[in-house]
Tab-separated table of C-alpha atoms in Angstrom:
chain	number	residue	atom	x	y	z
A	1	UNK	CA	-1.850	-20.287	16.941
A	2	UNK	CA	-3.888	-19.357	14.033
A	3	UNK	CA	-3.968	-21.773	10.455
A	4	UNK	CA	-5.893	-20.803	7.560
A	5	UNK	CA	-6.626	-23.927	5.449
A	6	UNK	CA	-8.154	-24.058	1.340
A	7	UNK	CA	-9.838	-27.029	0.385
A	8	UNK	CA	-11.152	-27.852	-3.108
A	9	UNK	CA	-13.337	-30.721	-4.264
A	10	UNK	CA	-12.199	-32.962	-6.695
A	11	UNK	CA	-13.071	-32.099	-9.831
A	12	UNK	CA	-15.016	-34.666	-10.740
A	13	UNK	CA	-18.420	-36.527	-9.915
A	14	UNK	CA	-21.816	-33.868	-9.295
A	15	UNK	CA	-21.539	-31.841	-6.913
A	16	UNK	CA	-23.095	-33.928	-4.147
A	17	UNK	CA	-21.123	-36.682	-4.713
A	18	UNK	CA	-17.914	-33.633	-4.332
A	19	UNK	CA	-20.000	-32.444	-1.590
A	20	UNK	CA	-18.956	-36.306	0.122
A	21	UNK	CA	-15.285	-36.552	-0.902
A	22	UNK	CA	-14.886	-33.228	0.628
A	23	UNK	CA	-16.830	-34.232	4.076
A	24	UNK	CA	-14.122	-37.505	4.620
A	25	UNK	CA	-10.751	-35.088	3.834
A	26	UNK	CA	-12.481	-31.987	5.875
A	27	UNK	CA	-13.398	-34.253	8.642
A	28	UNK	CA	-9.995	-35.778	9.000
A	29	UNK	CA	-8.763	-32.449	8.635
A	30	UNK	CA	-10.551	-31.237	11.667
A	31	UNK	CA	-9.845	-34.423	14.057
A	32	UNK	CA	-5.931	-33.624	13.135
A	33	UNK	CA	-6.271	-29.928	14.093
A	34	UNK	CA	-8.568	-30.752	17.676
A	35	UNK	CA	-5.142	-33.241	18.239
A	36	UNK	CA	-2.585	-29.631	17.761
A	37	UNK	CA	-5.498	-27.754	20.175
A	38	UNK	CA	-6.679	-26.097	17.472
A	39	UNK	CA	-10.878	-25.497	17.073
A	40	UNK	CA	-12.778	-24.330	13.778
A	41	UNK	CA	-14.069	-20.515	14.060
A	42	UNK	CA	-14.934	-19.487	10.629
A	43	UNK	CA	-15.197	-20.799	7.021
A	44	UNK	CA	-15.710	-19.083	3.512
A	45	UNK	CA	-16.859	-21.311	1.246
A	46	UNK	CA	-16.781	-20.365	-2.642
A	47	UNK	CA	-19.731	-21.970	-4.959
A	48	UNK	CA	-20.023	-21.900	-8.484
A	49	UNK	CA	-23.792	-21.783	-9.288
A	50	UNK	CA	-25.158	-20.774	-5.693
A	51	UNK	CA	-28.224	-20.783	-7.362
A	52	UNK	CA	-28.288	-24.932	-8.220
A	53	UNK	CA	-26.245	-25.472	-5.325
A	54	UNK	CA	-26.763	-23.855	-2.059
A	55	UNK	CA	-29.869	-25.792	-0.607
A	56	UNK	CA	-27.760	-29.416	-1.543
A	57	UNK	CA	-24.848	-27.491	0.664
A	58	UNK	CA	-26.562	-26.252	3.517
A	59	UNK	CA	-28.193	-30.102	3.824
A	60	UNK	CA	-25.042	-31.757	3.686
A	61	UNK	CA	-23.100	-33.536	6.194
A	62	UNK	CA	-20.730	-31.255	5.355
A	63	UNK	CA	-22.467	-28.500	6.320
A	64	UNK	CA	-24.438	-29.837	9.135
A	65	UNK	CA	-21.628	-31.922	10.921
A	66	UNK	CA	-18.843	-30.379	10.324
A	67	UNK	CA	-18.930	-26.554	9.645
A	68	UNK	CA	-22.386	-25.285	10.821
A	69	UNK	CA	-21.948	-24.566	14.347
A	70	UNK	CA	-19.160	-21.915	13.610
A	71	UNK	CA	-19.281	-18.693	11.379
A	72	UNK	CA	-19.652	-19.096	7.742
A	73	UNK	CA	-19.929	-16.801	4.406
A	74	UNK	CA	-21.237	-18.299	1.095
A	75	UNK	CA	-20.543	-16.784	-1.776
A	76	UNK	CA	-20.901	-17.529	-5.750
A	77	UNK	CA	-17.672	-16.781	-6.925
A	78	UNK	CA	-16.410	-19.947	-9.099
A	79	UNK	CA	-13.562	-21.461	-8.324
A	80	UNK	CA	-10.961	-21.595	-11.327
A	81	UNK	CA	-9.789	-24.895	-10.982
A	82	UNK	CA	-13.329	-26.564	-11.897
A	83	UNK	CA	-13.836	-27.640	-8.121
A	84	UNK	CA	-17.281	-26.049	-8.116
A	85	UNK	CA	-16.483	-25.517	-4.236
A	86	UNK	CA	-13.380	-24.409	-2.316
A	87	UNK	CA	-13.165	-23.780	1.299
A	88	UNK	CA	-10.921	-21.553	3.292
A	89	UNK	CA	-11.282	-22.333	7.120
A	90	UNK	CA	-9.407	-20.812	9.997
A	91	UNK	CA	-8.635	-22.601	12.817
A	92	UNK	CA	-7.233	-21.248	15.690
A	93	UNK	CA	-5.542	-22.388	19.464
A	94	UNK	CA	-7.160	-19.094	20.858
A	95	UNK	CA	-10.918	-18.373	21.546
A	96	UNK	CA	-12.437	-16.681	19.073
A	97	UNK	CA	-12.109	-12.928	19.947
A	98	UNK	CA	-13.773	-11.987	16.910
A	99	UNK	CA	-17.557	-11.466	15.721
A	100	UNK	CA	-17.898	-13.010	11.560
A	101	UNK	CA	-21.161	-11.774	10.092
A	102	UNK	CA	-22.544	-12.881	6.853
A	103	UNK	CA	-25.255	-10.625	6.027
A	104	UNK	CA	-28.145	-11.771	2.970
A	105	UNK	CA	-30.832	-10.609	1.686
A	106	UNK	CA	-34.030	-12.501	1.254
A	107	UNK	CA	-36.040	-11.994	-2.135
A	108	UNK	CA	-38.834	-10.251	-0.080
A	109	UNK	CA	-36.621	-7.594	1.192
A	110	UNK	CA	-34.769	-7.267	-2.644
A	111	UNK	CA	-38.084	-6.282	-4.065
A	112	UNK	CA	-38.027	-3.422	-6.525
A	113	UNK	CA	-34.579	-2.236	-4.698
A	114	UNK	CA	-31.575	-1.086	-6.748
A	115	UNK	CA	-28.161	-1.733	-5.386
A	116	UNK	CA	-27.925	1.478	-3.300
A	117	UNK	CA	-31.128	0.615	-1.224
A	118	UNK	CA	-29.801	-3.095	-1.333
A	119	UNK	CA	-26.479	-2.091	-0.028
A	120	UNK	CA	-28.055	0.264	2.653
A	121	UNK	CA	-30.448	-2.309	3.975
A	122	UNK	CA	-27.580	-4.608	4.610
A	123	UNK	CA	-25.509	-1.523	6.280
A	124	UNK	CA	-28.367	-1.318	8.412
A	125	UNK	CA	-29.095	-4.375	9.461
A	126	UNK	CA	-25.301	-5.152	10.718
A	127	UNK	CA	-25.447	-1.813	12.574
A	128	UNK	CA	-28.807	-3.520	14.370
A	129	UNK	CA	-27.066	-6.527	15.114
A	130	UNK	CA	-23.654	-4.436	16.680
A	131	UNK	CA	-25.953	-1.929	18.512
A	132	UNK	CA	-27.639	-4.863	20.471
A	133	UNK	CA	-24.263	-5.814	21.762
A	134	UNK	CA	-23.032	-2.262	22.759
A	135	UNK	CA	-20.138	-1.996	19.826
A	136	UNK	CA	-19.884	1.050	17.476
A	137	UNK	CA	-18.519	0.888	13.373
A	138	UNK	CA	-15.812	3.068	13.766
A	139	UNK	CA	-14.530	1.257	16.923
A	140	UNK	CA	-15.109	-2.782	16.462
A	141	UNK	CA	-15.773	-3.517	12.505
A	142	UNK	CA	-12.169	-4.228	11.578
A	143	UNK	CA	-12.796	-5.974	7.613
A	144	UNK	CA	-15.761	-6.236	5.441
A	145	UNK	CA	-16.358	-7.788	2.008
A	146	UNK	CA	-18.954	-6.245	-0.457
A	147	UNK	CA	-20.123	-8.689	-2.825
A	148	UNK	CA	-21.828	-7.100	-6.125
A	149	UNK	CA	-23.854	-8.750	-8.825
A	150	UNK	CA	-22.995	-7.536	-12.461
A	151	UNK	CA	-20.539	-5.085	-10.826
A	152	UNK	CA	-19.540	-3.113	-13.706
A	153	UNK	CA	-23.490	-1.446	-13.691
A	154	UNK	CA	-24.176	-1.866	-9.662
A	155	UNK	CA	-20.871	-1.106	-8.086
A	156	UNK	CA	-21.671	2.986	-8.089
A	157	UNK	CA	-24.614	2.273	-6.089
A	158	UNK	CA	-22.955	0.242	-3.252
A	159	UNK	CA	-19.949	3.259	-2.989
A	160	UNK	CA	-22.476	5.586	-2.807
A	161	UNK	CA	-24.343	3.595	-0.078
A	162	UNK	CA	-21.074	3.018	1.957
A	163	UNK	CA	-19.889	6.671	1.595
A	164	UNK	CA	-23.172	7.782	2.904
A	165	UNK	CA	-23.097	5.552	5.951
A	166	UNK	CA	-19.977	5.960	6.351
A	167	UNK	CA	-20.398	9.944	6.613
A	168	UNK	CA	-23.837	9.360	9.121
A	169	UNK	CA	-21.557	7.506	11.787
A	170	UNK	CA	-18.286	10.031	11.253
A	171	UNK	CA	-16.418	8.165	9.566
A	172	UNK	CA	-14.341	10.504	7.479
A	173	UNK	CA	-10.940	10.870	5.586
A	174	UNK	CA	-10.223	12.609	8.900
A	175	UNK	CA	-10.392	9.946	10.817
A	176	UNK	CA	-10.686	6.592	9.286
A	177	UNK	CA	-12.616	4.041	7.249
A	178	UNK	CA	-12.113	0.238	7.272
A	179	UNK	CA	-10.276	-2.147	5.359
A	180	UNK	CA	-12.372	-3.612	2.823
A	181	UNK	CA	-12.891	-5.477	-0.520
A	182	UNK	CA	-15.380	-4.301	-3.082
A	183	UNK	CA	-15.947	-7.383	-5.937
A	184	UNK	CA	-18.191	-9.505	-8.078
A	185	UNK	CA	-20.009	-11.990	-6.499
A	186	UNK	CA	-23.655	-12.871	-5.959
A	187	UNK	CA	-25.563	-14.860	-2.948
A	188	UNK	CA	-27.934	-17.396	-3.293
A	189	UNK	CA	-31.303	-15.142	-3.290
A	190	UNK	CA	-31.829	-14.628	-7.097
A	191	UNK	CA	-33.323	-10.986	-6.987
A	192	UNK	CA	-30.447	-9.832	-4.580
A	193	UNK	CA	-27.088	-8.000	-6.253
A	194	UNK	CA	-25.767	-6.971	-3.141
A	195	UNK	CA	-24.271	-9.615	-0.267
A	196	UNK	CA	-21.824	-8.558	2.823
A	197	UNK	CA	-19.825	-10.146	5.515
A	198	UNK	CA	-18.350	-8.002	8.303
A	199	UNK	CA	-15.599	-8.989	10.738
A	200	UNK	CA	-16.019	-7.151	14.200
A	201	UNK	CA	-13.363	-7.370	17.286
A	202	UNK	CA	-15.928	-6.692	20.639
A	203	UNK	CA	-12.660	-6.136	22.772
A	204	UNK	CA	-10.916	-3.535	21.240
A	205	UNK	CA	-9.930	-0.016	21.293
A	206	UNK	CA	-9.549	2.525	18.430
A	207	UNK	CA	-5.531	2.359	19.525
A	208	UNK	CA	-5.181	-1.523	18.682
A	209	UNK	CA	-5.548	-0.206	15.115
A	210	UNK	CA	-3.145	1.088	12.973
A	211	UNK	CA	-4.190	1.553	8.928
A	212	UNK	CA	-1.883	1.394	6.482
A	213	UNK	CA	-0.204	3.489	3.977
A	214	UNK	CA	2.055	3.124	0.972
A	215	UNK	CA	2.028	6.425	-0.559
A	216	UNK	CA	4.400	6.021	-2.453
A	217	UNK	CA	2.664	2.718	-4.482
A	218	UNK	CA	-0.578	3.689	-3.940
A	219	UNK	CA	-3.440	6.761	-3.497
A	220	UNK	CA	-5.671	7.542	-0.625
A	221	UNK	CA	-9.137	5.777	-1.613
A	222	UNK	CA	-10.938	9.078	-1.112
A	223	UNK	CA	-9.119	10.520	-4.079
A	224	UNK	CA	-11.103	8.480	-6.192
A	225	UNK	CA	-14.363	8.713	-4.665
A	226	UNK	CA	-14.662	5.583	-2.257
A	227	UNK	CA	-14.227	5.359	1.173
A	228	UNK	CA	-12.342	2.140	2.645
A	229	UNK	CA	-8.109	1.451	4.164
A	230	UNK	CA	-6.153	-0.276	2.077
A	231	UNK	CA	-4.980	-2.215	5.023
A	232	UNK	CA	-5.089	-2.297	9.097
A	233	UNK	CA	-2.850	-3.640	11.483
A	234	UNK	CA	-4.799	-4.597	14.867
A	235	UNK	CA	-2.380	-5.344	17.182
A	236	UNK	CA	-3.735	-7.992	19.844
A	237	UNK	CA	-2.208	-9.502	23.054
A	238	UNK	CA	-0.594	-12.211	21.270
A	239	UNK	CA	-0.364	-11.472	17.705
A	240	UNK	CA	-0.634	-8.412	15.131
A	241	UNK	CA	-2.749	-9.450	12.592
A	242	UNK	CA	-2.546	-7.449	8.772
A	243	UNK	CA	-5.941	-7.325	7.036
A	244	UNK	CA	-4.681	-6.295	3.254
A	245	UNK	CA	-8.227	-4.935	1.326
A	246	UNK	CA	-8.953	-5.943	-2.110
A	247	UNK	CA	-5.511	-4.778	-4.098
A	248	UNK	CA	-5.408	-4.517	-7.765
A	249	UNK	CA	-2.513	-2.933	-10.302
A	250	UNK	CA	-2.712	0.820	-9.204
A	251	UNK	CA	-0.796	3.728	-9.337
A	252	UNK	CA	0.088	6.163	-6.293
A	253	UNK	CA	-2.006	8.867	-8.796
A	254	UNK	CA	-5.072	6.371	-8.622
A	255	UNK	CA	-4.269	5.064	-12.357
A	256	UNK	CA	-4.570	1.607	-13.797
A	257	UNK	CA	-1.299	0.258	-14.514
A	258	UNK	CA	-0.527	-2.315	-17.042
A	259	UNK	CA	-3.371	-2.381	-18.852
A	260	UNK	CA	-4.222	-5.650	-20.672
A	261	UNK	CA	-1.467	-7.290	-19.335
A	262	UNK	CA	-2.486	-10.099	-16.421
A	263	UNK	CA	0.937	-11.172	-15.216
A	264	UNK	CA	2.359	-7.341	-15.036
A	265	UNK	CA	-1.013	-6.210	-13.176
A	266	UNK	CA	-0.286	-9.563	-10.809
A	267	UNK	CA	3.382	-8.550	-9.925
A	268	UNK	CA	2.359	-4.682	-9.673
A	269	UNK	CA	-0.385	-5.619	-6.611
A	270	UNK	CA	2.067	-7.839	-5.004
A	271	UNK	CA	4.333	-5.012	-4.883
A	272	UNK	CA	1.362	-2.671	-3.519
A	273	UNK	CA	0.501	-5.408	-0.706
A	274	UNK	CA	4.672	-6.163	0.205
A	275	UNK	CA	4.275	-1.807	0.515
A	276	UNK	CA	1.523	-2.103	2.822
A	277	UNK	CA	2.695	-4.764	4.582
A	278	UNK	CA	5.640	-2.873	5.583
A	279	UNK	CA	4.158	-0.176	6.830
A	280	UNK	CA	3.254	-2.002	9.086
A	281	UNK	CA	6.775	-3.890	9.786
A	282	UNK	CA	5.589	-7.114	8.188
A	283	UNK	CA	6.186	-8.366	5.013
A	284	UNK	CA	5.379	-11.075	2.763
A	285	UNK	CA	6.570	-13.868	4.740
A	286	UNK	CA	4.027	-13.529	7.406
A	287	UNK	CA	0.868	-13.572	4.823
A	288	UNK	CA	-1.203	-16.878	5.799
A	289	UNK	CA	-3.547	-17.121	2.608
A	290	UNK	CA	-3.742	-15.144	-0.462
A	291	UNK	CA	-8.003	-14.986	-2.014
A	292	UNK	CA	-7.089	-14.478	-6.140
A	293	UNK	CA	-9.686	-12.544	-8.402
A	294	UNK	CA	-9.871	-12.905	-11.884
A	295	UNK	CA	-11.528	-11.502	-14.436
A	296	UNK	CA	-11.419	-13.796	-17.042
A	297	UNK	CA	-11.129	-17.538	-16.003
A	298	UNK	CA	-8.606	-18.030	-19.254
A	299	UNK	CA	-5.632	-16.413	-17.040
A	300	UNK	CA	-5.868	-19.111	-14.642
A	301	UNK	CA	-3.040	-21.351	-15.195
A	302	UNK	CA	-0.555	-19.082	-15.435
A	303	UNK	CA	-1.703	-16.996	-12.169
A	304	UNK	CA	-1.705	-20.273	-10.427
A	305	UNK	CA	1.746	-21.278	-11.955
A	306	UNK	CA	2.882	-17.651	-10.769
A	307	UNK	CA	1.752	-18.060	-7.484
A	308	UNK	CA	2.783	-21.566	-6.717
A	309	UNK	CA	6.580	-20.629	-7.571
A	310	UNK	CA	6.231	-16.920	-5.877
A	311	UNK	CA	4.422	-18.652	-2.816
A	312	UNK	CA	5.161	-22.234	-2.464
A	313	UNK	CA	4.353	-22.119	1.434
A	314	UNK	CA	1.311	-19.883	1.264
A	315	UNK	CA	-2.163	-21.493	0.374
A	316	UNK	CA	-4.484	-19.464	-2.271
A	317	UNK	CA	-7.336	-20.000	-3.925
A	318	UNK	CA	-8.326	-18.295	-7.133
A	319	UNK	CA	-11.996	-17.475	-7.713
A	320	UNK	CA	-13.799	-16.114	-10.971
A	321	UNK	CA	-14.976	-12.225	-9.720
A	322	UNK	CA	-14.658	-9.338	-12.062
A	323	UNK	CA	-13.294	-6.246	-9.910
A	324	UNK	CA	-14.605	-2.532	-9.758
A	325	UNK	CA	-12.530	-1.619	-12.394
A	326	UNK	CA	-13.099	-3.334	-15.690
A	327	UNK	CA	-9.117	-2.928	-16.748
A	328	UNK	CA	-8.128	-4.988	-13.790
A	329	UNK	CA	-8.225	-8.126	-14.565
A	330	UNK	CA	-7.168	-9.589	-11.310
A	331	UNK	CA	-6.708	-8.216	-7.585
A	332	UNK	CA	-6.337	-10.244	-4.170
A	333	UNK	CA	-6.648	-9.593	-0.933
A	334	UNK	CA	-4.635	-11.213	2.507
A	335	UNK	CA	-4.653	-11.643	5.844
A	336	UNK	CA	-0.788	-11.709	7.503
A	337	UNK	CA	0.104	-12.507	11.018
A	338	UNK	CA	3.172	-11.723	13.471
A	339	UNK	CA	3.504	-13.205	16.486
A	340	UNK	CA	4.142	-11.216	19.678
């Protein structure tokens, strides 16, 4: 019912003419997927320089026409293949059940704020939006992605931030948090170091959610001072679906593993997310998309060689973001699915 798609410009041409080549095999894309009863409900599109190339995205055709009717999260975070876009789009035969908010920051509100206030504002203004419609965070907000400018000096701030929020609406290590990923990234206002999307279920109960543990690969996030699951299962009328957070080379004691080493630190998280997975009773069959993070753009071929013999049926896309941890030089996230 559900098919998650990754596109990627040609790398060639400026990046309005890729911004045309992409509209024609999108478009097609799209009249294929309305034949198979399938509808667009949410895209993520990955820039290179949102700064030069947001306001030439958002006026389009592409953007207009094709993908601006349904939800949508920009985010500068280069693609590693030189595509200076790349597109992952969900389609679905089902209505969407599922709020997608992509929360930003204007350079008025950024004003003189560090990334704590920054990450707060944004916080607040999703639990605005949620209020309005009756739904609660503990409840309904399912995923969210944290997106921090130079995170190796800002990231403290946004933990802090989320911890305290967390803690004002009772969400504890005695109950739950939510399944998350914490990474490098910016938005297109200059001044802002802090973007988020959030991805809320109206319809559901705190029992259609199970979070996931693999204590034996990895730690409780609360040992270390942050505050999100490594994964939840949300179990739905038709489907389970497996939102696997942000996953990096760790250690059930909370230690980086493999330091240095790209490939080891890549086949230690797969082993993390196939644990998690599990847990759950799915494995790494039913993953739909892989999102790769690197650190350094150098270790690109050979993650993408990796990948494309692990994975040969499951699309990824591999983005330039430096994670929380400078030792981890790479760390991706998934969604799986199991049909009921």
């Amino acid at each position: 019912m559900d098919n998650y798609t990754i596109f990627a410009a040609e790398c060639k041409g400026s990046f309005v003419e890729r911004l045309s080549k992409l509209y024609l095999t999108v478009g097609d894309f799209l009249d294929r997927e309305k034949l198979e009863g399938r509808q667009l409900q949410y895209t993520k599109i990955f820039l290179s320089d949102a700064q030069n190339q947001y306001q030439k995205l958002v006026e389009s055709p592409l953007y207009q026409d094709l993908l601006g009717d349904t939800a949508i999260s920009v985010v500068e975070q280069a693609p590693v293949d030189g595509s200076k876009i790349s597109l992952l789009m969900k389609t679905s035969s089902e209505p969407a059940d599922f709020l997608f908010h992509s929360l930003r920051l204007t350079d008025g509100e950024t004003k003189g704020m560090n990334s704590y206030t920054q990450a707060i504002m944004l916080f607040e203004k999703y639990l605005r939006i949620i209020k309005d419609r009756g739904l609660t965070l503990d409840t309904h907000c399912v995923r969210t992605w944290l997106y921090v400018g130079d995170i190796d000096n800002n990231y403290a701030g946004v933990v802090k931030a989320r911890n305290d929020i967390f803690q004002r609406y009772g969400l504890t290590i005695d109950t739950h948090f939510i399944a998350s990923t914490g990474i490098g990234g910016l938005s297109q206002t200059r001044s802002a170091c802090v973007a988020m999307d959030f991805l809320t279920f109206p319809s559901i109960k705190e029992e259609d959610k199970t979070y996931l543990k693999a204590l034996d690969y990895l730690n409780p996030t609360h040992e270390y001072g942050v505050a999100f699951e490594r994964g939840t299962r949300l179990t739905r009328p038709s489907q389970q679906q497996f939102f696997i957070s942000g996953t990096a080379s760790i250690d059930k004691h909370g230690n980086v593993i493999y330091v240095g080493d790209v490939m080891r630190q890549a086949g230690r998280l797969l082993e993390n997310i196939g644990a998690l997975l599990k847990d759950g009773g799915a494995q790494m069959t039913d993953v739909r998309y892989f999102i790769i993070y690197l650190r350094d753009l150098s270790d690109y071929s050979q993650i993408d060689a990796f990948m494309k013999k692990a994975f040969p049926q499951t699309p990824h896309v591999i983005v330039q973001a430096k994670v929380c941890r400078p030792e981890w030089l790479i760390e991706m996230e998934c969604i799986a699915t199991k049909e009921r």
